PDB file of C-alpha atoms in Angstrom:
ATOM      1  CA  MET Q 244     -39.923 -27.744  38.594  1.00 56.00           C
ATOM      2  CA  SER Q 245     -39.741 -24.891  36.326  1.00 59.00           C
ATOM      3  CA  ASP Q 246     -36.557 -24.944  33.427  1.00 60.00           C
ATOM      4  CA  GLN Q 247     -34.750 -22.047  35.063  1.00 61.00           C
ATOM      5  CA  ASN Q 248     -34.611 -23.844  39.331  1.00 78.00           C
ATOM      6  CA  ALA Q 249     -33.711 -27.524  36.849  1.00 80.00           C
ATOM      7  CA  GLY Q 250     -30.592 -24.918  35.143  1.00 82.00           C
ATOM      8  CA  ASN Q 251     -29.109 -24.268  38.816  1.00 86.00           C
ATOM      9  CA  LEU Q 252     -29.131 -28.425  40.195  1.00 91.00           C
ATOM     10  CA  ALA Q 253     -25.942 -30.431  39.755  1.00 93.00           C
ATOM     11  CA  ASP Q 254     -25.964 -33.631  37.673  1.00 93.00           C
ATOM     12  CA  GLU Q 255     -26.546 -36.037  39.797  1.00 93.00           C
ATOM     13  CA  ALA Q 256     -29.287 -34.463  41.914  1.00 93.00           C
ATOM     14  CA  LEU Q 257     -31.091 -34.377  38.146  1.00 94.00           C
ATOM     15  CA  VAL Q 258     -30.523 -37.887  37.462  1.00 94.00           C
ATOM     16  CA  SER Q 259     -32.108 -38.371  40.944  1.00 92.00           C
ATOM     17  CA  LEU Q 260     -34.918 -36.770  40.134  1.00 92.00           C
ATOM     18  CA  TYR Q 261     -35.588 -37.699  36.528  1.00 92.00           C
ATOM     19  CA  LEU Q 262     -35.650 -41.415  38.339  1.00 91.00           C
ATOM     20  CA  GLU Q 263     -38.048 -40.133  40.368  1.00 91.00           C
ATOM     21  CA  SER Q 264     -40.459 -38.380  38.431  1.00 89.00           C
ATOM     22  CA  GLN Q 265     -39.761 -39.184  35.263  1.00 85.00           C
ATOM     23  CA  SER Q 266     -40.143 -35.885  34.450  1.00 87.00           C
ATOM     24  CA  SER Q 267     -38.737 -35.032  30.679  1.00 88.00           C
ATOM     25  CA  LEU Q 268     -37.567 -31.378  32.229  1.00 90.00           C
ATOM     26  CA  TYR Q 269     -34.607 -33.499  33.957  1.00 92.00           C
ATOM     27  CA  PHE Q 270     -33.771 -34.992  31.148  1.00 93.00           C
ATOM     28  CA  ASP Q 271     -33.529 -32.117  28.948  1.00 93.00           C
ATOM     29  CA  GLU Q 272     -31.723 -30.235  31.332  1.00 94.00           C
ATOM     30  CA  LEU Q 273     -29.382 -32.557  30.952  1.00 95.00           C
ATOM     31  CA  TYR Q 274     -28.648 -33.155  26.860  1.00 95.00           C
ATOM     32  CA  ARG Q 275     -28.405 -29.905  27.125  1.00 94.00           C
ATOM     33  CA  ARG Q 276     -25.327 -30.231  29.190  1.00 95.00           C
ATOM     34  CA  TYR Q 277     -23.936 -32.843  26.846  1.00 95.00           C
ATOM     35  CA  ALA Q 278     -25.146 -32.812  23.756  1.00 95.00           C
ATOM     36  CA  ALA Q 279     -22.232 -30.429  22.847  1.00 94.00           C
ATOM     37  CA  LYS Q 280     -19.358 -32.415  23.672  1.00 94.00           C
ATOM     38  CA  ILE Q 281     -20.399 -35.356  23.826  1.00 96.00           C
ATOM     39  CA  TYR Q 282     -21.037 -34.914  20.138  1.00 95.00           C
ATOM     40  CA  GLY Q 283     -17.987 -33.108  19.751  1.00 94.00           C
ATOM     41  CA  LYS Q 284     -15.964 -36.249  21.007  1.00 94.00           C
ATOM     42  CA  CYS Q 285     -17.203 -38.417  18.172  1.00 95.00           C
ATOM     43  CA  ILE Q 286     -16.225 -36.786  15.873  1.00 94.00           C
ATOM     44  CA  SER Q 287     -13.224 -36.111  16.519  1.00 92.00           C
ATOM     45  CA  LEU Q 288     -13.194 -39.749  17.257  1.00 94.00           C
ATOM     46  CA  LEU Q 289     -15.072 -40.532  14.466  1.00 93.00           C
ATOM     47  CA  ARG Q 290     -14.393 -37.943  12.008  1.00 90.00           C
ATOM     48  CA  ASN Q 291     -17.401 -38.152   9.828  1.00 91.00           C
ATOM     49  CA  GLU Q 292     -20.804 -35.632  10.734  1.00 91.00           C
ATOM     50  CA  ALA Q 293     -23.411 -38.171   9.998  1.00 93.00           C
ATOM     51  CA  ALA Q 294     -21.939 -40.883  12.032  1.00 94.00           C
ATOM     52  CA  ALA Q 295     -20.877 -38.825  15.123  1.00 95.00           C
ATOM     53  CA  ALA Q 296     -24.857 -38.133  15.321  1.00 95.00           C
ATOM     54  CA  ASP Q 297     -25.866 -40.885  14.743  1.00 95.00           C
ATOM     55  CA  ALA Q 298     -23.579 -41.809  17.568  1.00 96.00           C
ATOM     56  CA  THR Q 299     -24.409 -39.511  19.594  1.00 96.00           C
ATOM     57  CA  GLN Q 300     -28.873 -40.211  19.289  1.00 96.00           C
ATOM     58  CA  ASP Q 301     -27.599 -44.051  20.338  1.00 96.00           C
ATOM     59  CA  ILE Q 302     -25.414 -42.898  23.400  1.00 96.00           C
ATOM     60  CA  PHE Q 303     -28.161 -40.860  24.683  1.00 96.00           C
ATOM     61  CA  MET Q 304     -30.667 -43.582  24.279  1.00 95.00           C
ATOM     62  CA  LYS Q 305     -27.921 -45.733  26.407  1.00 94.00           C
ATOM     63  CA  LEU Q 306     -28.002 -43.455  29.206  1.00 94.00           C
ATOM     64  CA  LEU Q 307     -31.655 -42.582  28.937  1.00 92.00           C
ATOM     65  CA  LEU Q 308     -32.126 -46.668  29.263  1.00 91.00           C
ATOM     66  CA  ASN Q 309     -29.155 -47.075  31.821  1.00 92.00           C
ATOM     67  CA  LEU Q 310     -29.668 -43.741  34.482  1.00 92.00           C
ATOM     68  CA  SER Q 311     -30.947 -46.344  37.266  1.00 90.00           C
ATOM     69  CA  ARG Q 312     -27.339 -47.764  37.481  1.00 91.00           C
ATOM     70  CA  PHE Q 313     -25.663 -44.885  37.530  1.00 91.00           C
ATOM     71  CA  SER Q 314     -24.394 -45.373  41.036  1.00 83.00           C
ATOM     72  CA  GLY Q 315     -23.119 -41.688  41.493  1.00 83.00           C
ATOM     73  CA  GLN Q 316     -19.665 -43.512  42.798  1.00 85.00           C
ATOM     74  CA  SER Q 317     -18.180 -41.449  40.423  1.00 88.00           C
ATOM     75  CA  LYS Q 318     -18.877 -38.044  39.206  1.00 92.00           C
ATOM     76  CA  PHE Q 319     -22.002 -37.801  36.281  1.00 94.00           C
ATOM     77  CA  SER Q 320     -19.971 -36.399  33.724  1.00 94.00           C
ATOM     78  CA  THR Q 321     -17.526 -39.196  34.445  1.00 95.00           C
ATOM     79  CA  TRP Q 322     -20.086 -42.164  33.884  1.00 95.00           C
ATOM     80  CA  VAL Q 323     -21.013 -40.566  30.458  1.00 96.00           C
ATOM     81  CA  TYR Q 324     -17.258 -39.962  28.653  1.00 96.00           C
ATOM     82  CA  SER Q 325     -16.771 -43.761  29.658  1.00 95.00           C
ATOM     83  CA  ILE Q 326     -20.187 -44.654  27.960  1.00 96.00           C
ATOM     84  CA  THR Q 327     -19.275 -41.979  24.903  1.00 96.00           C
ATOM     85  CA  TYR Q 328     -14.964 -43.013  25.060  1.00 96.00           C
ATOM     86  CA  ASN Q 329     -16.689 -47.051  24.905  1.00 95.00           C
ATOM     87  CA  PHE Q 330     -19.330 -46.835  22.199  1.00 96.00           C
ATOM     88  CA  CYS Q 331     -17.029 -44.810  19.547  1.00 96.00           C
ATOM     89  CA  ILE Q 332     -14.246 -47.582  19.838  1.00 94.00           C
ATOM     90  CA  ASP Q 333     -16.686 -50.545  18.967  1.00 94.00           C
ATOM     91  CA  VAL Q 334     -18.044 -48.365  16.480  1.00 94.00           C
ATOM     92  CA  ILE Q 335     -13.971 -47.953  15.328  1.00 93.00           C
ATOM     93  CA  ARG Q 336     -13.421 -51.778  15.970  1.00 90.00           C
ATOM     94  CA  LYS Q 337     -17.014 -52.143  13.766  1.00 89.00           C
ATOM     95  CA  GLN Q 338     -15.763 -50.171  10.989  1.00 85.00           C
ATOM     96  CA  LYS Q 339     -11.982 -51.957  11.161  1.00 80.00           C
ATOM     97  CA  LYS Q 340     -13.416 -55.531  11.017  1.00 76.00           C
ATOM     98  CA  ARG Q 341     -15.323 -54.601   8.239  1.00 71.00           C
ATOM     99  CA  GLN Q 342     -12.649 -52.992   5.799  1.00 67.00           C
ATOM    100  CA  MET Q 343     -10.129 -55.794   7.747  1.00 56.00           C
ATOM    101  CA  GLN Q 344      -7.683 -53.260   8.468  1.00 48.00           C
ATOM    102  CA  SER Q 345      -4.777 -54.583  10.570  1.00 46.00           C
ATOM    103  CA  SER Q 346      -2.781 -51.253   9.993  1.00 49.00           C
ATOM    104  CA  ALA Q 347      -2.308 -51.285  13.909  1.00 48.00           C
ATOM    105  CA  PRO Q 348       0.896 -51.378  14.819  1.00 50.00           C
ATOM    106  CA  GLU Q 349       3.477 -53.544  16.832  1.00 52.00           C
ATOM    107  CA  ASP Q 350       3.301 -52.703  20.283  1.00 58.00           C
ATOM    108  CA  LEU Q 351       7.155 -52.495  22.627  1.00 56.00           C
ATOM    109  CA  PRO Q 352       7.632 -54.400  25.800  1.00 61.00           C
ATOM    110  CA  ASP Q 353       7.210 -52.954  28.833  1.00 60.00           C
ATOM    111  CA  GLU Q 354      10.695 -52.518  29.817  1.00 59.00           C
ATOM    112  CA  GLU Q 355      11.137 -50.987  26.191  1.00 68.00           C
ATOM    113  CA  VAL Q 356       8.473 -48.082  26.589  1.00 73.00           C
ATOM    114  CA  GLN Q 357       9.706 -45.079  27.722  1.00 77.00           C
ATOM    115  CA  GLU Q 358       8.321 -43.140  30.526  1.00 84.00           C
ATOM    116  CA  ILE Q 359       7.290 -39.407  29.363  1.00 87.00           C
ATOM    117  CA  SER Q 360       6.569 -36.990  31.874  1.00 90.00           C
ATOM    118  CA  ASP Q 361       3.023 -35.445  32.260  1.00 91.00           C
ATOM    119  CA  ALA Q 362       4.943 -31.832  31.574  1.00 91.00           C
ATOM    120  CA  GLU Q 363       6.922 -32.618  28.518  1.00 90.00           C
ATOM    121  CA  LEU Q 364       3.238 -33.370  27.081  1.00 90.00           C
ATOM    122  CA  LEU Q 365       1.806 -30.891  27.841  1.00 92.00           C
ATOM    123  CA  GLU Q 366       3.792 -28.683  26.894  1.00 91.00           C
ATOM    124  CA  ILE Q 367       2.930 -29.576  23.542  1.00 93.00           C
ATOM    125  CA  LYS Q 368       1.050 -27.171  21.020  1.00 93.00           C
ATOM    126  CA  VAL Q 369      -2.841 -26.777  21.232  1.00 94.00           C
ATOM    127  CA  ASN Q 370      -2.596 -27.256  17.548  1.00 93.00           C
ATOM    128  CA  ARG Q 371      -0.153 -29.236  17.380  1.00 94.00           C
ATOM    129  CA  LEU Q 372      -1.632 -31.405  19.947  1.00 94.00           C
ATOM    130  CA  LYS Q 373      -4.195 -31.913  17.386  1.00 93.00           C
ATOM    131  CA  MET Q 374      -2.590 -33.351  14.824  1.00 94.00           C
ATOM    132  CA  VAL Q 375      -1.052 -35.932  17.359  1.00 94.00           C
ATOM    133  CA  LEU Q 376      -4.385 -36.790  18.339  1.00 94.00           C
ATOM    134  CA  ASP Q 377      -5.833 -37.325  15.215  1.00 93.00           C
ATOM    135  CA  GLU Q 378      -2.091 -40.182  14.109  1.00 93.00           C
ATOM    136  CA  MET Q 379      -2.805 -41.995  17.369  1.00 93.00           C
ATOM    137  CA  ASN Q 380      -4.949 -44.326  17.727  1.00 91.00           C
ATOM    138  CA  PRO Q 381      -8.270 -44.438  19.308  1.00 91.00           C
ATOM    139  CA  ASN Q 382      -7.392 -46.582  22.255  1.00 91.00           C
ATOM    140  CA  ASP Q 383      -4.891 -44.162  22.862  1.00 93.00           C
ATOM    141  CA  LYS Q 384      -5.932 -41.585  22.107  1.00 94.00           C
ATOM    142  CA  VAL Q 385      -8.894 -42.074  23.952  1.00 95.00           C
ATOM    143  CA  ILE Q 386      -7.145 -42.925  27.534  1.00 95.00           C
ATOM    144  CA  LEU Q 387      -5.145 -39.745  27.093  1.00 95.00           C
ATOM    145  CA  LEU Q 388      -8.261 -37.923  26.674  1.00 95.00           C
ATOM    146  CA  MET Q 389      -9.898 -39.574  29.691  1.00 95.00           C
ATOM    147  CA  LYS Q 390      -6.856 -38.486  31.652  1.00 95.00           C
ATOM    148  CA  TYR Q 391      -5.716 -35.290  30.783  1.00 95.00           C
ATOM    149  CA  GLN Q 392      -9.285 -34.121  29.091  1.00 94.00           C
ATOM    150  CA  ASP Q 393     -11.754 -34.798  31.075  1.00 94.00           C
ATOM    151  CA  GLY Q 394      -9.306 -35.421  34.347  1.00 93.00           C
ATOM    152  CA  MET Q 395     -10.740 -38.376  35.510  1.00 94.00           C
ATOM    153  CA  THR Q 396      -8.978 -40.407  37.424  1.00 94.00           C
ATOM    154  CA  ILE Q 397      -7.019 -44.169  37.112  1.00 95.00           C
ATOM    155  CA  ALA Q 398      -9.957 -45.755  39.413  1.00 94.00           C
ATOM    156  CA  ASP Q 399     -12.342 -43.624  36.816  1.00 93.00           C
ATOM    157  CA  ILE Q 400     -10.754 -45.124  33.564  1.00 94.00           C
ATOM    158  CA  ALA Q 401     -10.346 -48.819  35.274  1.00 94.00           C
ATOM    159  CA  GLU Q 402     -14.259 -48.832  36.088  1.00 91.00           C
ATOM    160  CA  GLY Q 403     -14.936 -46.501  32.636  1.00 89.00           C
ATOM    161  CA  MET Q 404     -12.887 -49.474  30.420  1.00 90.00           C
ATOM    162  CA  ALA Q 405     -12.892 -52.340  32.964  1.00 90.00           C
ATOM    163  CA  LEU Q 406      -9.471 -52.664  33.584  1.00 92.00           C
ATOM    164  CA  THR Q 407      -7.337 -52.713  36.457  1.00 94.00           C
ATOM    165  CA  GLU Q 408      -5.880 -50.106  37.490  1.00 95.00           C
ATOM    166  CA  SER Q 409      -1.802 -51.008  36.637  1.00 95.00           C
ATOM    167  CA  ALA Q 410      -3.626 -51.929  32.813  1.00 95.00           C
ATOM    168  CA  VAL Q 411      -4.719 -48.859  32.971  1.00 95.00           C
ATOM    169  CA  LYS Q 412      -1.572 -47.358  33.652  1.00 94.00           C
ATOM    170  CA  MET Q 413       0.888 -49.094  32.084  1.00 94.00           C
ATOM    171  CA  ARG Q 414      -1.996 -47.937  29.182  1.00 94.00           C
ATOM    172  CA  ILE Q 415      -1.831 -44.524  29.587  1.00 95.00           C
ATOM    173  CA  LYS Q 416       2.462 -44.695  29.705  1.00 94.00           C
ATOM    174  CA  ARG Q 417       2.526 -46.707  26.397  1.00 93.00           C
ATOM    175  CA  SER Q 418      -0.167 -44.248  24.632  1.00 94.00           C
ATOM    176  CA  LYS Q 419       2.450 -41.246  26.203  1.00 94.00           C
ATOM    177  CA  HIS Q 420       4.833 -43.069  24.186  1.00 93.00           C
ATOM    178  CA  LYS Q 421       3.101 -42.583  21.440  1.00 93.00           C
ATOM    179  CA  CYS Q 422       2.173 -39.322  21.506  1.00 94.00           C
ATOM    180  CA  LYS Q 423       5.778 -38.305  22.036  1.00 92.00           C
ATOM    181  CA  ALA Q 424       6.986 -40.757  19.240  1.00 92.00           C
ATOM    182  CA  ILE Q 425       3.715 -38.761  16.990  1.00 93.00           C
ATOM    183  CA  TYR Q 426       4.902 -35.664  17.495  1.00 93.00           C
ATOM    184  CA  ASP Q 427       8.696 -36.208  17.248  1.00 92.00           C
ATOM    185  CA  LYS Q 428       8.175 -37.563  13.700  1.00 91.00           C
ATOM    186  CA  LEU Q 429       5.709 -34.100  12.810  1.00 91.00           C
ATOM    187  CA  PHE Q 430       7.264 -31.758  14.562  1.00 88.00           C
ATOM    188  CA  LYS Q 431      11.366 -32.702  15.587  1.00 79.00           C
ATOM    189  CA  THR Q 432      12.140 -33.408  12.056  1.00 66.00           C
ATOM    190  CA  ARG Q 433      10.996 -29.987  10.714  1.00 58.00           C
ATOM    191  CA  SER Q 434      12.329 -28.181  13.320  1.00 57.00           C
ATOM    192  CA  ASP Q 435      15.927 -30.273  12.941  1.00 57.00           C
ATOM    193  CA  GLU Q 436      15.861 -28.758   9.382  1.00 55.00           C
ATOM    194  CA  GLU Q 437      14.627 -24.942  10.649  1.00 52.00           C
TER     195      GLU Q 437
ATOM    196  CA  MET M 779      -6.675 -23.709  35.205  1.00 78.00           C
ATOM    197  CA  ARG M 780      -6.829 -25.196  32.128  1.00 86.00           C
ATOM    198  CA  ASN M 781      -3.574 -27.252  30.553  1.00 92.00           C
ATOM    199  CA  ASN M 782      -3.642 -28.054  26.384  1.00 93.00           C
ATOM    200  CA  PHE M 783      -5.723 -31.091  26.562  1.00 94.00           C
ATOM    201  CA  GLN M 784      -8.773 -28.912  27.740  1.00 93.00           C
ATOM    202  CA  ARG M 785      -7.877 -25.523  25.398  1.00 94.00           C
ATOM    203  CA  LEU M 786      -8.481 -28.339  22.481  1.00 93.00           C
ATOM    204  CA  GLN M 787     -11.296 -29.185  23.372  1.00 92.00           C
ATOM    205  CA  GLU M 788     -12.212 -26.014  23.788  1.00 92.00           C
ATOM    206  CA  GLU M 789     -11.328 -25.422  20.524  1.00 92.00           C
ATOM    207  CA  GLU M 790     -13.056 -28.097  18.665  1.00 90.00           C
ATOM    208  CA  LEU M 791     -16.330 -27.553  20.835  1.00 89.00           C
ATOM    209  CA  ASN M 792     -16.425 -24.229  19.376  1.00 90.00           C
ATOM    210  CA  ASP M 793     -15.109 -25.398  15.544  1.00 88.00           C
ATOM    211  CA  TYR M 794     -17.618 -28.181  15.247  1.00 86.00           C
ATOM    212  CA  PRO M 795     -21.444 -27.340  14.749  1.00 83.00           C
ATOM    213  CA  GLN M 796     -24.496 -27.534  17.691  1.00 86.00           C
ATOM    214  CA  PRO M 797     -25.669 -31.729  17.419  1.00 91.00           C
ATOM    215  CA  PRO M 798     -28.601 -31.310  14.238  1.00 93.00           C
ATOM    216  CA  ALA M 799     -32.099 -30.887  15.995  1.00 93.00           C
ATOM    217  CA  ARG M 800     -33.521 -34.533  14.252  1.00 94.00           C
ATOM    218  CA  ILE M 801     -31.172 -36.237  17.523  1.00 94.00           C
ATOM    219  CA  LYS M 802     -33.598 -34.993  20.319  1.00 93.00           C
ATOM    220  CA  GLU M 803     -36.483 -35.268  18.036  1.00 94.00           C
ATOM    221  CA  ASP M 804     -35.587 -38.755  18.082  1.00 94.00           C
ATOM    222  CA  ILE M 805     -34.612 -39.239  21.651  1.00 93.00           C
ATOM    223  CA  ASN M 806     -37.946 -37.602  22.576  1.00 92.00           C
ATOM    224  CA  HIS M 807     -39.491 -39.735  20.599  1.00 93.00           C
ATOM    225  CA  SER M 808     -38.105 -42.602  21.808  1.00 91.00           C
ATOM    226  CA  GLN M 809     -39.294 -41.702  25.296  1.00 88.00           C
ATOM    227  CA  ASN M 810     -43.336 -41.284  25.128  1.00 90.00           C
ATOM    228  CA  MET M 811     -42.677 -44.185  23.774  1.00 91.00           C
ATOM    229  CA  PHE M 812     -41.283 -46.612  26.350  1.00 87.00           C
ATOM    230  CA  GLN M 813     -43.535 -44.440  28.822  1.00 85.00           C
ATOM    231  CA  LEU M 814     -46.442 -44.970  26.720  1.00 89.00           C
ATOM    232  CA  VAL M 815     -45.595 -48.724  26.743  1.00 90.00           C
ATOM    233  CA  GLY M 816     -44.757 -48.944  30.371  1.00 86.00           C
ATOM    234  CA  ASN M 817     -48.821 -47.100  31.494  1.00 86.00           C
ATOM    235  CA  VAL M 818     -49.913 -50.161  28.979  1.00 88.00           C
ATOM    236  CA  ILE M 819     -47.933 -52.297  30.705  1.00 89.00           C
ATOM    237  CA  ASP M 820     -48.998 -50.574  34.503  1.00 87.00           C
ATOM    238  CA  LEU M 821     -52.590 -50.842  33.429  1.00 87.00           C
ATOM    239  CA  PHE M 822     -53.398 -54.109  30.817  1.00 87.00           C
ATOM    240  CA  ILE M 823     -50.781 -57.573  33.328  1.00 86.00           C
ATOM    241  CA  PRO M 824     -52.171 -56.821  36.225  1.00 86.00           C
ATOM    242  CA  LYS M 825     -55.820 -57.327  34.533  1.00 86.00           C
ATOM    243  CA  LEU M 826     -54.177 -60.041  32.952  1.00 87.00           C
ATOM    244  CA  PHE M 827     -52.921 -62.109  35.542  1.00 87.00           C
ATOM    245  CA  GLN M 828     -56.368 -61.863  37.292  1.00 87.00           C
ATOM    246  CA  MET M 829     -58.188 -62.832  33.420  1.00 88.00           C
ATOM    247  CA  LEU M 830     -55.540 -65.337  34.228  1.00 89.00           C
ATOM    248  CA  ALA M 831     -55.994 -66.792  37.502  1.00 88.00           C
ATOM    249  CA  SER M 832     -59.873 -66.868  37.072  1.00 87.00           C
ATOM    250  CA  ILE M 833     -59.958 -69.495  34.322  1.00 87.00           C
ATOM    251  CA  LEU M 834     -57.485 -71.504  36.232  1.00 85.00           C
ATOM    252  CA  GLY M 835     -60.126 -71.867  38.917  1.00 81.00           C
ATOM    253  CA  GLY M 836     -58.251 -69.087  41.308  1.00 75.00           C
ATOM    254  CA  GLY M 837     -59.465 -65.749  42.291  1.00 61.00           C
ATOM    255  CA  SER M 838     -62.016 -64.707  45.477  1.00 59.00           C
ATOM    256  CA  LYS M 839     -63.303 -67.685  48.101  1.00 60.00           C
ATOM    257  CA  ILE M 840     -67.225 -67.449  47.606  1.00 60.00           C
ATOM    258  CA  ASP M 841     -68.262 -67.703  51.564  1.00 61.00           C
ATOM    259  CA  GLN M 842     -70.317 -71.038  52.143  1.00 62.00           C
ATOM    260  CA  THR M 843     -71.077 -70.888  55.238  1.00 69.00           C
ATOM    261  CA  PRO M 844     -74.601 -72.057  55.991  1.00 67.00           C
ATOM    262  CA  GLU M 845     -76.359 -68.168  56.543  1.00 68.00           C
ATOM    263  CA  ASN M 846     -74.972 -67.237  52.989  1.00 68.00           C
ATOM    264  CA  LYS M 847     -74.916 -70.422  50.959  1.00 69.00           C
ATOM    265  CA  PRO M 848     -77.325 -69.204  47.887  1.00 67.00           C
ATOM    266  CA  PRO M 849     -80.787 -70.449  47.758  1.00 69.00           C
ATOM    267  CA  ARG M 850     -80.749 -74.330  45.669  1.00 69.00           C
ATOM    268  CA  TYR M 851     -84.031 -72.884  43.310  1.00 73.00           C
ATOM    269  CA  PRO M 852     -84.966 -69.348  42.885  1.00 69.00           C
ATOM    270  CA  ASN M 853     -88.636 -68.586  43.781  1.00 72.00           C
ATOM    271  CA  MET M 854     -87.224 -70.208  47.144  1.00 64.00           C
ATOM    272  CA  GLU M 855     -86.554 -68.477  50.187  1.00 59.00           C
ATOM    273  CA  SER M 856     -83.575 -68.878  51.662  1.00 50.00           C
TER     274      SER M 856
END
């Protein structure tokens, strides 16, 4: 099969063809589709180009070695992004352990977490959203990216993060609340002064 | 329609540099290594088991029926 034909195939078809033939043509096509996205996500989470390059390489090696475990129950992109987020969170956790930092604020009790509507979150302007996400704890940021950027379902996120669906819902609620709190801190006071 | 999170991803993809070429080269190198190791295992492991089996006295049974029994002495006709 030529490069052009591989380019027309769905991700899931490329995976099964790669597993059948072990031809690098199919894996190369998957690399072409996902390398920039994975690298972008790694830079956004790790904030360091060299670390992001290393992480991207390690993530692709993981994908290569675990392709046979892809069950096809969720979309291939969902599976790839779950691996990417989990890998980056692990890297950040290791870095923090090394730096002995524990600056994460205490979580509020569940009943004190105010429900923020999707509309409220989705109306934040892109440049402001970037600043808010940069301020967020990686675990909170990742869960919002999974839901709103990658369009994953609650079930997909639960599977990707090895959590129950109710735990995912609670985390999303908390993350939205934190996102709004950071937004208010960064921009509300400024606009009030104006 | 794309939401602001998806637009942010698109902007970031345009802003961030392309992944370095060495990533793909390293992956190709590892892929070739895995294939080589796989081929070596495919070729040599069955032979190794055959060799171990024959060292331990296993292997194909020799037909010892009177018609096929080898002559007692090499110059003796069976």
